XYZ file of N, CA, C and O in Angstrom:
640
model
N -48.328 -15.303 -12.117
C -47.714 -16.251 -11.207
C -46.205 -16.219 -11.406
O -45.703 -16.332 -12.505
N -45.487 -16.069 -10.291
C -44.032 -16.070 -10.337
C -43.560 -17.523 -10.256
O -43.902 -18.239 -9.339
N -42.800 -17.961 -11.226
C -42.246 -19.313 -11.205
C -40.775 -19.212 -11.574
O -40.405 -18.574 -12.543
N -39.925 -19.810 -10.766
C -38.493 -19.832 -10.996
C -38.053 -21.259 -10.679
O -38.464 -21.829 -9.690
N -37.236 -21.862 -11.536
C -36.886 -23.268 -11.352
C -35.375 -23.480 -11.268
O -34.621 -22.818 -11.939
N -34.973 -24.439 -10.434
C -33.584 -24.877 -10.347
C -33.566 -26.261 -9.696
O -33.989 -26.405 -8.548
N -33.097 -27.243 -10.415
C -32.893 -28.593 -9.888
C -33.943 -29.039 -8.881
O -33.694 -29.068 -7.690
N -35.099 -29.375 -9.351
C -36.201 -29.864 -8.517
C -36.757 -28.813 -7.567
O -37.509 -29.146 -6.657
N -36.355 -27.538 -7.727
C -36.886 -26.451 -6.904
C -37.732 -25.560 -7.792
O -37.343 -25.245 -8.909
N -38.860 -25.146 -7.267
C -39.719 -24.210 -7.981
C -40.307 -23.244 -6.972
O -40.910 -23.663 -5.979
N -40.095 -21.963 -7.191
C -40.663 -20.932 -6.324
C -41.913 -20.400 -7.000
O -41.850 -19.931 -8.125
N -43.044 -20.513 -6.308
C -44.336 -20.119 -6.860
C -45.005 -19.081 -5.970
O -44.840 -19.108 -4.750
N -45.801 -18.238 -6.581
C -46.637 -17.327 -5.810
C -47.633 -18.151 -5.012
O -48.265 -19.060 -5.550
N -47.757 -17.846 -3.731
C -48.638 -18.609 -2.849
C -50.101 -18.330 -3.171
O -50.477 -17.213 -3.534
N -50.924 -19.357 -3.013
C -52.373 -19.245 -3.174
C -53.032 -19.726 -1.881
O -52.420 -20.449 -1.080
N -54.280 -19.337 -1.677
C -54.946 -19.612 -0.404
C -55.038 -21.106 -0.081
O -55.049 -21.474 1.095
N -55.052 -21.964 -1.097
C -55.105 -23.401 -0.817
C -53.774 -23.926 -0.246
O -53.707 -25.074 0.182
N -52.741 -23.094 -0.209
C -51.439 -23.479 0.348
C -51.283 -23.039 1.803
O -50.255 -23.314 2.422
N -52.280 -22.362 2.363
C -52.159 -21.761 3.697
C -51.785 -22.784 4.764
O -50.934 -22.504 5.621
N -52.386 -23.952 4.750
C -52.067 -24.961 5.771
C -50.631 -25.448 5.644
O -49.949 -25.663 6.654
N -50.149 -25.625 4.410
C -48.762 -26.046 4.206
C -47.795 -24.954 4.666
O -46.759 -25.248 5.274
N -48.120 -23.699 4.394
C -47.272 -22.581 4.827
C -47.247 -22.514 6.353
O -46.185 -22.351 6.960
N -48.403 -22.665 6.973
C -48.501 -22.681 8.437
C -47.593 -23.780 8.995
O -46.844 -23.550 9.949
N -47.635 -24.949 8.391
C -46.808 -26.077 8.833
C -45.312 -25.747 8.715
O -44.538 -26.009 9.636
N -44.910 -25.156 7.595
C -43.507 -24.770 7.411
C -43.093 -23.761 8.481
O -42.055 -23.926 9.134
N -43.894 -22.715 8.663
C -43.552 -21.671 9.628
C -43.443 -22.228 11.043
O -42.431 -22.029 11.730
N -44.461 -22.929 11.485
C -44.495 -23.379 12.872
C -43.469 -24.480 13.146
O -42.845 -24.483 14.214
N -43.258 -25.387 12.207
C -42.243 -26.428 12.397
C -40.857 -25.797 12.490
O -40.054 -26.149 13.365
N -40.577 -24.853 11.605
C -39.267 -24.198 11.597
C -39.052 -23.395 12.880
O -37.998 -23.501 13.520
N -40.037 -22.605 13.261
C -39.911 -21.786 14.469
C -39.706 -22.661 15.691
O -38.811 -22.419 16.511
N -40.520 -23.700 15.860
C -40.447 -24.551 17.048
C -39.168 -25.386 17.099
O -38.711 -25.769 18.177
N -38.570 -25.648 15.940
C -37.355 -26.459 15.892
C -36.092 -25.623 15.999
O -35.156 -25.978 16.718
N -36.032 -24.515 15.275
C -34.799 -23.722 15.158
C -34.683 -22.629 16.224
O -33.634 -22.476 16.843
N -35.730 -21.865 16.451
C -35.620 -20.711 17.348
C -35.181 -21.067 18.766
O -34.407 -20.315 19.367
N -35.651 -22.190 19.362
C -35.197 -22.498 20.730
C -33.690 -22.719 20.849
O -33.156 -22.662 21.956
N -33.001 -22.940 19.741
C -31.547 -23.080 19.785
C -30.860 -21.725 19.967
O -29.684 -21.669 20.314
N -31.583 -20.640 19.681
C -31.004 -19.297 19.706
C -31.682 -18.350 20.691
O -31.093 -17.347 21.081
N -32.933 -18.645 21.022
C -33.747 -17.722 21.795
C -34.485 -18.448 22.927
O -34.721 -19.648 22.840
N -34.930 -17.687 23.934
C -35.808 -18.267 24.962
C -37.156 -18.705 24.355
O -37.548 -18.224 23.280
N -37.856 -19.571 25.055
C -39.137 -20.118 24.615
C -40.138 -19.017 24.246
O -40.905 -19.156 23.297
N -40.131 -17.915 24.975
C -41.080 -16.828 24.721
C -40.946 -16.268 23.309
O -41.929 -15.813 22.723
N -39.740 -16.288 22.748
C -39.532 -15.777 21.387
C -40.193 -16.704 20.375
O -40.901 -16.255 19.462
N -39.983 -18.005 20.531
C -40.638 -18.960 19.625
C -42.155 -18.841 19.738
O -42.862 -18.835 18.726
N -42.651 -18.722 20.954
C -44.102 -18.570 21.158
C -44.619 -17.304 20.480
O -45.684 -17.314 19.849
N -43.879 -16.206 20.605
C -44.253 -14.938 19.976
C -44.379 -15.109 18.461
O -45.369 -14.687 17.853
N -43.378 -15.733 17.833
C -43.417 -15.898 16.385
C -44.523 -16.859 15.940
O -45.140 -16.645 14.902
N -44.786 -17.880 16.717
C -45.897 -18.786 16.367
C -47.232 -18.043 16.434
O -48.081 -18.217 15.553
N -47.414 -17.203 17.456
C -48.650 -16.403 17.535
C -48.719 -15.428 16.358
O -49.778 -15.226 15.762
N -47.592 -14.801 16.034
C -47.547 -13.825 14.935
C -47.937 -14.475 13.606
O -48.674 -13.897 12.816
N -47.432 -15.679 13.355
C -47.695 -16.367 12.088
C -48.953 -17.222 12.192
O -48.934 -18.427 11.987
N -50.057 -16.546 12.474
C -51.367 -17.195 12.545
C -51.880 -17.483 11.137
O -51.347 -16.948 10.148
N -52.927 -18.279 11.048
C -53.540 -18.556 9.733
C -54.011 -17.247 9.090
O -53.853 -17.049 7.890
N -54.577 -16.347 9.901
C -55.049 -15.057 9.377
C -53.896 -14.245 8.791
O -54.007 -13.678 7.702
N -52.776 -14.210 9.499
C -51.592 -13.479 9.023
C -51.085 -14.087 7.708
O -50.711 -13.356 6.778
N -51.085 -15.400 7.634
C -50.645 -16.083 6.414
C -51.579 -15.750 5.261
O -51.125 -15.436 4.144
N -52.875 -15.783 5.496
C -53.837 -15.455 4.438
C -53.687 -14.006 3.979
O -53.829 -13.717 2.789
N -53.351 -13.096 4.898
C -53.076 -11.701 4.512
C -51.847 -11.634 3.611
O -51.830 -10.897 2.618
N -50.801 -12.396 3.949
C -49.594 -12.431 3.118
C -49.889 -12.972 1.734
O -49.413 -12.437 0.729
N -50.689 -14.012 1.674
C -51.068 -14.585 0.378
C -51.865 -13.565 -0.431
O -51.607 -13.363 -1.618
N -52.808 -12.897 0.222
C -53.656 -11.911 -0.458
C -52.842 -10.747 -1.021
O -53.223 -10.156 -2.039
N -51.690 -10.434 -0.402
C -50.851 -9.327 -0.884
C -50.231 -9.642 -2.244
O -49.798 -8.742 -2.956
N -50.154 -10.927 -2.574
C -49.488 -11.328 -3.815
C -47.980 -11.385 -3.695
O -47.287 -11.689 -4.667
N -47.450 -11.091 -2.514
C -45.997 -11.032 -2.304
C -45.454 -12.213 -1.517
O -44.299 -12.194 -1.117
N -46.276 -13.223 -1.282
C -45.825 -14.406 -0.561
C -45.667 -15.540 -1.559
O -46.487 -15.701 -2.457
N -44.599 -16.295 -1.381
C -44.354 -17.431 -2.262
C -44.023 -18.671 -1.471
O -43.809 -18.616 -0.256
N -44.003 -19.787 -2.178
C -43.610 -21.058 -1.567
C -42.532 -21.693 -2.428
O -42.507 -21.524 -3.651
N -41.651 -22.419 -1.763
C -40.645 -23.199 -2.470
C -41.109 -24.646 -2.497
O -41.318 -25.252 -1.440
N -41.305 -25.157 -3.703
C -41.667 -26.555 -3.895
C -40.386 -27.282 -4.275
O -39.714 -26.910 -5.233
N -40.059 -28.300 -3.504
C -38.822 -29.057 -3.695
C -39.202 -30.535 -3.679
O -39.770 -31.011 -2.694
N -38.907 -31.218 -4.760
C -39.307 -32.617 -4.900
C -40.810 -32.775 -4.625
O -41.232 -33.647 -3.874
N -41.599 -31.869 -5.212
C -43.070 -31.904 -5.165
C -43.672 -31.659 -3.777
O -44.813 -32.006 -3.540
N -42.896 -31.063 -2.862
C -43.414 -30.722 -1.533
C -43.094 -29.263 -1.219
O -42.014 -28.776 -1.568
N -44.009 -28.590 -0.533
C -43.739 -27.227 -0.067
C -42.813 -27.336 1.134
O -43.183 -27.914 2.162
N -41.585 -26.823 0.980
C -40.583 -26.926 2.047
C -40.117 -25.566 2.555
O -39.321 -25.495 3.497
N -40.600 -24.487 1.939
C -40.170 -23.156 2.355
C -41.152 -22.103 1.918
O -42.022 -22.347 1.075
N -40.995 -20.924 2.496
C -41.847 -19.800 2.140
C -41.058 -18.502 2.293
O -40.097 -18.430 3.072
N -41.450 -17.511 1.532
C -40.833 -16.192 1.616
C -41.874 -15.130 1.344
O -42.877 -15.399 0.673
N -41.638 -13.938 1.863
C -42.599 -12.849 1.663
C -41.836 -11.526 1.668
O -40.783 -11.403 2.293
N -42.379 -10.547 0.947
C -41.785 -9.222 0.939
C -42.885 -8.159 0.889
O -44.027 -8.447 0.534
N -42.509 -6.946 1.259
C -43.384 -5.785 1.177
C -42.520 -4.631 0.697
O -41.577 -4.230 1.393
N -42.797 -4.167 -0.503
C -41.985 -3.144 -1.149
C -40.541 -3.633 -1.238
O -40.281 -4.624 -1.883
N -39.587 -2.953 -0.559
C -38.180 -3.368 -0.638
C -37.731 -4.134 0.607
O -36.552 -4.337 0.832
N -38.692 -4.623 1.360
C -38.430 -5.247 2.651
C -38.776 -6.743 2.593
O -39.932 -7.097 2.363
N -37.780 -7.607 2.781
C -38.054 -9.036 2.921
C -38.591 -9.221 4.331
O -37.912 -8.905 5.310
N -39.824 -9.708 4.433
C -40.480 -9.813 5.734
C -40.383 -11.215 6.335
O -40.723 -11.399 7.495
N -39.938 -12.183 5.551
C -39.785 -13.511 6.106
C -39.266 -14.518 5.111
O -39.646 -14.489 3.943
N -38.376 -15.384 5.560
C -37.880 -16.528 4.794
C -37.784 -17.683 5.788
O -37.099 -17.570 6.806
N -38.490 -18.751 5.478
C -38.490 -19.928 6.357
C -38.345 -21.181 5.512
O -38.992 -21.309 4.465
N -37.512 -22.101 5.976
C -37.285 -23.382 5.300
C -37.385 -24.487 6.344
O -36.816 -24.360 7.438
N -38.089 -25.554 5.993
C -38.217 -26.691 6.905
C -36.826 -27.126 7.381
O -35.878 -27.172 6.585
N -36.685 -27.450 8.654
C -35.370 -27.847 9.187
C -34.698 -28.965 8.385
O -33.493 -28.903 8.145
N -35.455 -29.940 7.930
C -34.877 -31.065 7.175
C -34.343 -30.630 5.810
O -33.551 -31.350 5.197
N -34.754 -29.441 5.341
C -34.324 -28.967 4.027
C -33.340 -27.807 4.107
O -32.984 -27.218 3.085
N -32.899 -27.478 5.305
C -31.919 -26.405 5.444
C -30.542 -26.917 5.043
O -30.293 -28.107 5.000
N -29.685 -25.997 4.679
C -28.306 -26.288 4.237
C -28.289 -27.060 2.911
O -27.352 -27.797 2.624
N -29.340 -26.863 2.083
C -29.418 -27.475 0.756
C -29.608 -26.416 -0.330
O -29.910 -26.751 -1.466
N -29.478 -25.142 0.049
C -29.646 -24.060 -0.922
C -31.063 -23.532 -1.024
O -31.321 -22.608 -1.794
N -31.987 -24.077 -0.246
C -33.388 -23.653 -0.335
C -33.581 -22.201 0.107
O -34.258 -21.422 -0.567
N -32.976 -21.822 1.245
C -33.110 -20.449 1.728
C -32.516 -19.449 0.756
O -33.128 -18.425 0.453
N -31.336 -19.752 0.236
C -30.704 -18.865 -0.755
C -31.561 -18.728 -2.004
O -31.652 -17.649 -2.587
N -32.176 -19.822 -2.391
C -33.029 -19.798 -3.589
C -34.239 -18.892 -3.371
O -34.568 -18.067 -4.223
N -34.879 -19.028 -2.201
C -36.020 -18.160 -1.900
C -35.574 -16.704 -1.872
O -36.222 -15.831 -2.454
N -34.468 -16.421 -1.198
C -33.967 -15.045 -1.111
C -33.697 -14.480 -2.501
O -34.057 -13.338 -2.797
N -33.077 -15.267 -3.382
C -32.801 -14.804 -4.741
C -34.096 -14.464 -5.471
O -34.174 -13.438 -6.157
N -35.108 -15.290 -5.323
C -36.397 -15.016 -5.968
C -37.015 -13.733 -5.431
O -37.541 -12.915 -6.211
N -36.940 -13.517 -4.120
C -37.467 -12.289 -3.533
C -36.672 -11.073 -4.004
O -37.245 -10.033 -4.356
N -35.339 -11.196 -4.030
C -34.503 -10.086 -4.509
C -34.829 -9.748 -5.958
O -34.869 -8.563 -6.332
N -35.046 -10.759 -6.785
C -35.379 -10.519 -8.193
C -36.677 -9.720 -8.317
O -36.776 -8.812 -9.145
N -37.660 -10.053 -7.506
C -38.928 -9.320 -7.526
C -38.724 -7.875 -7.064
O -39.218 -6.945 -7.682
N -38.003 -7.695 -5.971
C -37.772 -6.365 -5.399
C -36.954 -5.501 -6.355
O -37.205 -4.302 -6.504
N -35.984 -6.104 -7.048
C -35.099 -5.368 -7.964
C -35.844 -4.761 -9.144
O -35.327 -3.859 -9.802
N -37.038 -5.213 -9.418
C -37.835 -4.620 -10.499
C -38.208 -3.173 -10.183
O -38.468 -2.394 -11.092
N -38.208 -2.814 -8.885
C -38.636 -1.484 -8.462
C -37.608 -0.743 -7.621
O -37.538 0.477 -7.664
N -36.797 -1.472 -6.857
C -35.912 -0.838 -5.874
C -34.445 -1.194 -6.112
O -34.148 -2.233 -6.682
N -33.549 -0.329 -5.610
C -32.103 -0.542 -5.728
C -31.532 -1.329 -4.557
O -30.463 -1.910 -4.665
N -32.201 -1.270 -3.416
C -31.719 -1.958 -2.225
C -32.852 -2.778 -1.615
O -34.027 -2.488 -1.830
N -32.445 -3.779 -0.858
C -33.406 -4.601 -0.119
C -32.986 -4.554 1.343
O -31.800 -4.449 1.655
N -33.965 -4.587 2.229
C -33.663 -4.569 3.657
C -34.464 -5.668 4.342
O -35.451 -6.163 3.802
N -34.018 -6.036 5.547
C -34.696 -7.080 6.305
C -34.242 -7.051 7.744
O -33.261 -6.386 8.086
N -34.982 -7.742 8.587
C -34.585 -7.978 9.967
C -34.282 -9.466 10.062
O -35.151 -10.290 9.788
N -33.064 -9.812 10.433
C -32.639 -11.209 10.460
C -32.610 -11.743 11.885
O -32.060 -11.100 12.782
N -33.176 -12.923 12.054
C -33.055 -13.614 13.337
C -31.597 -14.034 13.509
O -30.836 -14.117 12.534
N -31.210 -14.309 14.734
C -29.832 -14.730 14.992
C -29.480 -15.976 14.189
O -28.349 -16.128 13.731
N -30.449 -16.861 13.973
C -30.185 -18.100 13.240
C -29.937 -17.869 11.752
O -29.357 -18.731 11.086
N -30.333 -16.709 11.225
C -30.228 -16.463 9.784
C -29.153 -15.455 9.387
O -28.872 -15.293 8.195
N -28.539 -14.790 10.351
C -27.569 -13.726 10.041
C -26.453 -14.222 9.118
O -26.116 -13.562 8.131
N -25.878 -15.370 9.401
C -24.762 -15.873 8.581
C -25.193 -16.128 7.139
O -24.434 -15.837 6.200
N -26.382 -16.659 6.951
C -26.904 -16.877 5.592
C -26.961 -15.556 4.832
O -26.492 -15.461 3.694
N -27.524 -14.536 5.455
C -27.637 -13.243 4.770
C -26.261 -12.619 4.527
O -26.041 -12.023 3.468
N -25.349 -12.758 5.472
C -23.998 -12.226 5.260
C -23.339 -12.899 4.059
O -22.694 -12.232 3.259
N -23.502 -14.224 3.925
C -22.928 -14.930 2.767
C -23.532 -14.430 1.461
O -22.900 -14.510 0.414
N -24.738 -13.891 1.519
C -25.410 -13.385 0.315
C -25.147 -11.892 0.092
O -25.765 -11.281 -0.761
N -24.230 -11.316 0.874
C -23.827 -9.929 0.643
C -24.549 -8.883 1.471
O -24.348 -7.681 1.268
N -25.363 -9.284 2.416
C -26.051 -8.324 3.277
C -25.098 -7.802 4.339
O -24.221 -8.520 4.816
N -25.294 -6.540 4.698
C -24.492 -5.898 5.736
C -25.422 -5.455 6.865
O -26.516 -4.942 6.611
N -24.952 -5.620 8.090
C -25.719 -5.169 9.249
C -25.652 -3.652 9.324
O -24.571 -3.068 9.273
N -26.820 -3.023 9.414
C -26.887 -1.567 9.524
C -27.381 -1.130 10.897
O -27.387 0.057 11.196
N -27.799 -2.093 11.704
C -28.278 -1.774 13.048
C -28.696 -3.038 13.775
O -28.682 -4.136 13.213
N -29.061 -2.856 15.014
C -29.502 -3.972 15.855
C -30.854 -3.605 16.436
O -31.072 -2.461 16.815
N -31.728 -4.581 16.494
C -33.044 -4.335 17.061
C -33.269 -5.170 18.297
O -32.729 -6.269 18.424
N -34.058 -4.614 19.195
C -34.473 -5.331 20.402
C -35.971 -5.106 20.561
O -36.442 -3.972 20.511
N -36.699 -6.192 20.708
C -38.139 -6.129 20.916
C -38.426 -6.775 22.261
O -38.027 -7.919 22.498
N -39.089 -6.050 23.156
C -39.364 -6.523 24.514
C -40.585 -7.445 24.492
O -41.636 -7.077 23.977
N -40.432 -8.628 25.056
C -41.524 -9.594 25.167
C -41.890 -9.782 26.643
O -41.297 -9.155 27.520
N -42.823 -10.683 26.890
C -43.229 -10.947 28.274
C -42.077 -11.559 29.069
O -41.103 -12.033 28.496
N -42.202 -11.545 30.387
C -41.219 -12.121 31.312
C -39.832 -11.493 31.174
O -38.823 -12.161 31.392
N -39.785 -10.221 30.760
C -38.528 -9.494 30.609
C -37.597 -10.142 29.574
O -36.378 -9.995 29.642
N -38.182 -10.878 28.631
C -37.413 -11.518 27.554
C -37.264 -10.522 26.412
O -38.196 -9.787 26.082
N -36.095 -10.526 25.803
C -35.822 -9.629 24.680
C -35.547 -10.428 23.416
O -34.753 -11.362 23.433
N -36.212 -10.043 22.345
C -35.965 -10.592 21.019
C -34.922 -9.687 20.376
O -35.157 -8.492 20.178
N -33.753 -10.237 20.087
C -32.650 -9.472 19.497
C -32.503 -9.907 18.046
O -32.564 -11.094 17.737
N -32.327 -8.937 17.156
C -32.196 -9.246 15.735
C -31.299 -8.218 15.052
O -31.010 -7.156 15.613
N -30.855 -8.571 13.855
C -29.994 -7.689 13.059
C -30.831 -7.007 11.993
O -31.668 -7.638 11.330
N -30.600 -5.722 11.791
C -31.201 -4.982 10.690
C -30.158 -4.979 9.580
O -29.024 -4.544 9.792
N -30.529 -5.511 8.414
C -29.558 -5.722 7.346
C -30.046 -5.128 6.037
O -31.252 -4.926 5.830
N -29.084 -4.859 5.147
C -29.394 -4.240 3.867
C -28.412 -4.736 2.804
O -27.287 -5.092 3.114
N -28.875 -4.697 1.555
C -28.027 -5.102 0.433
C -28.421 -4.298 -0.790
O -29.598 -4.105 -1.066
N -27.411 -3.841 -1.533
C -27.663 -3.190 -2.818
C -27.897 -4.283 -3.849
O -27.098 -5.222 -3.940
N -28.991 -4.200 -4.607
C -29.317 -5.289 -5.537
C -29.276 -4.873 -7.010
O -29.455 -5.700 -7.883
N -29.045 -3.602 -7.265
C -28.835 -3.179 -8.662
C -28.149 -1.853 -8.721
O -27.975 -1.190 -7.747
């Protein structure tokens, strides 16, 4: 079990009994934050993507974690090899260091095997990653229904 602590924050490896809390974090964050940056179809796409089955697959990989802050699950992060596949923090807990804390925990895990970490950042998260030393290496566009485009940044950082 991965445990990292800082001032009432604890990052733990996710277990299947946390799936409903993770689902709540993902869907609340997507429905609250994404509409500020993207059309409704993008938020809908991400909510469909982050199904209970998808969450259980992430938990089963052993690479998904949760951030417990003041005894509540307020964030989640996941990685695959050297790729951070997701970082989400409840809207009420953003701008308190929670996202940076999750990212640091993921980077620490990835650094055990890899020299660099990569990710695809939503428009809402680009500034956070830039402050943490990530550089944009490309831009991605994913075509959704109704001629809507999901635009994101492809980013990378040297971690050792």
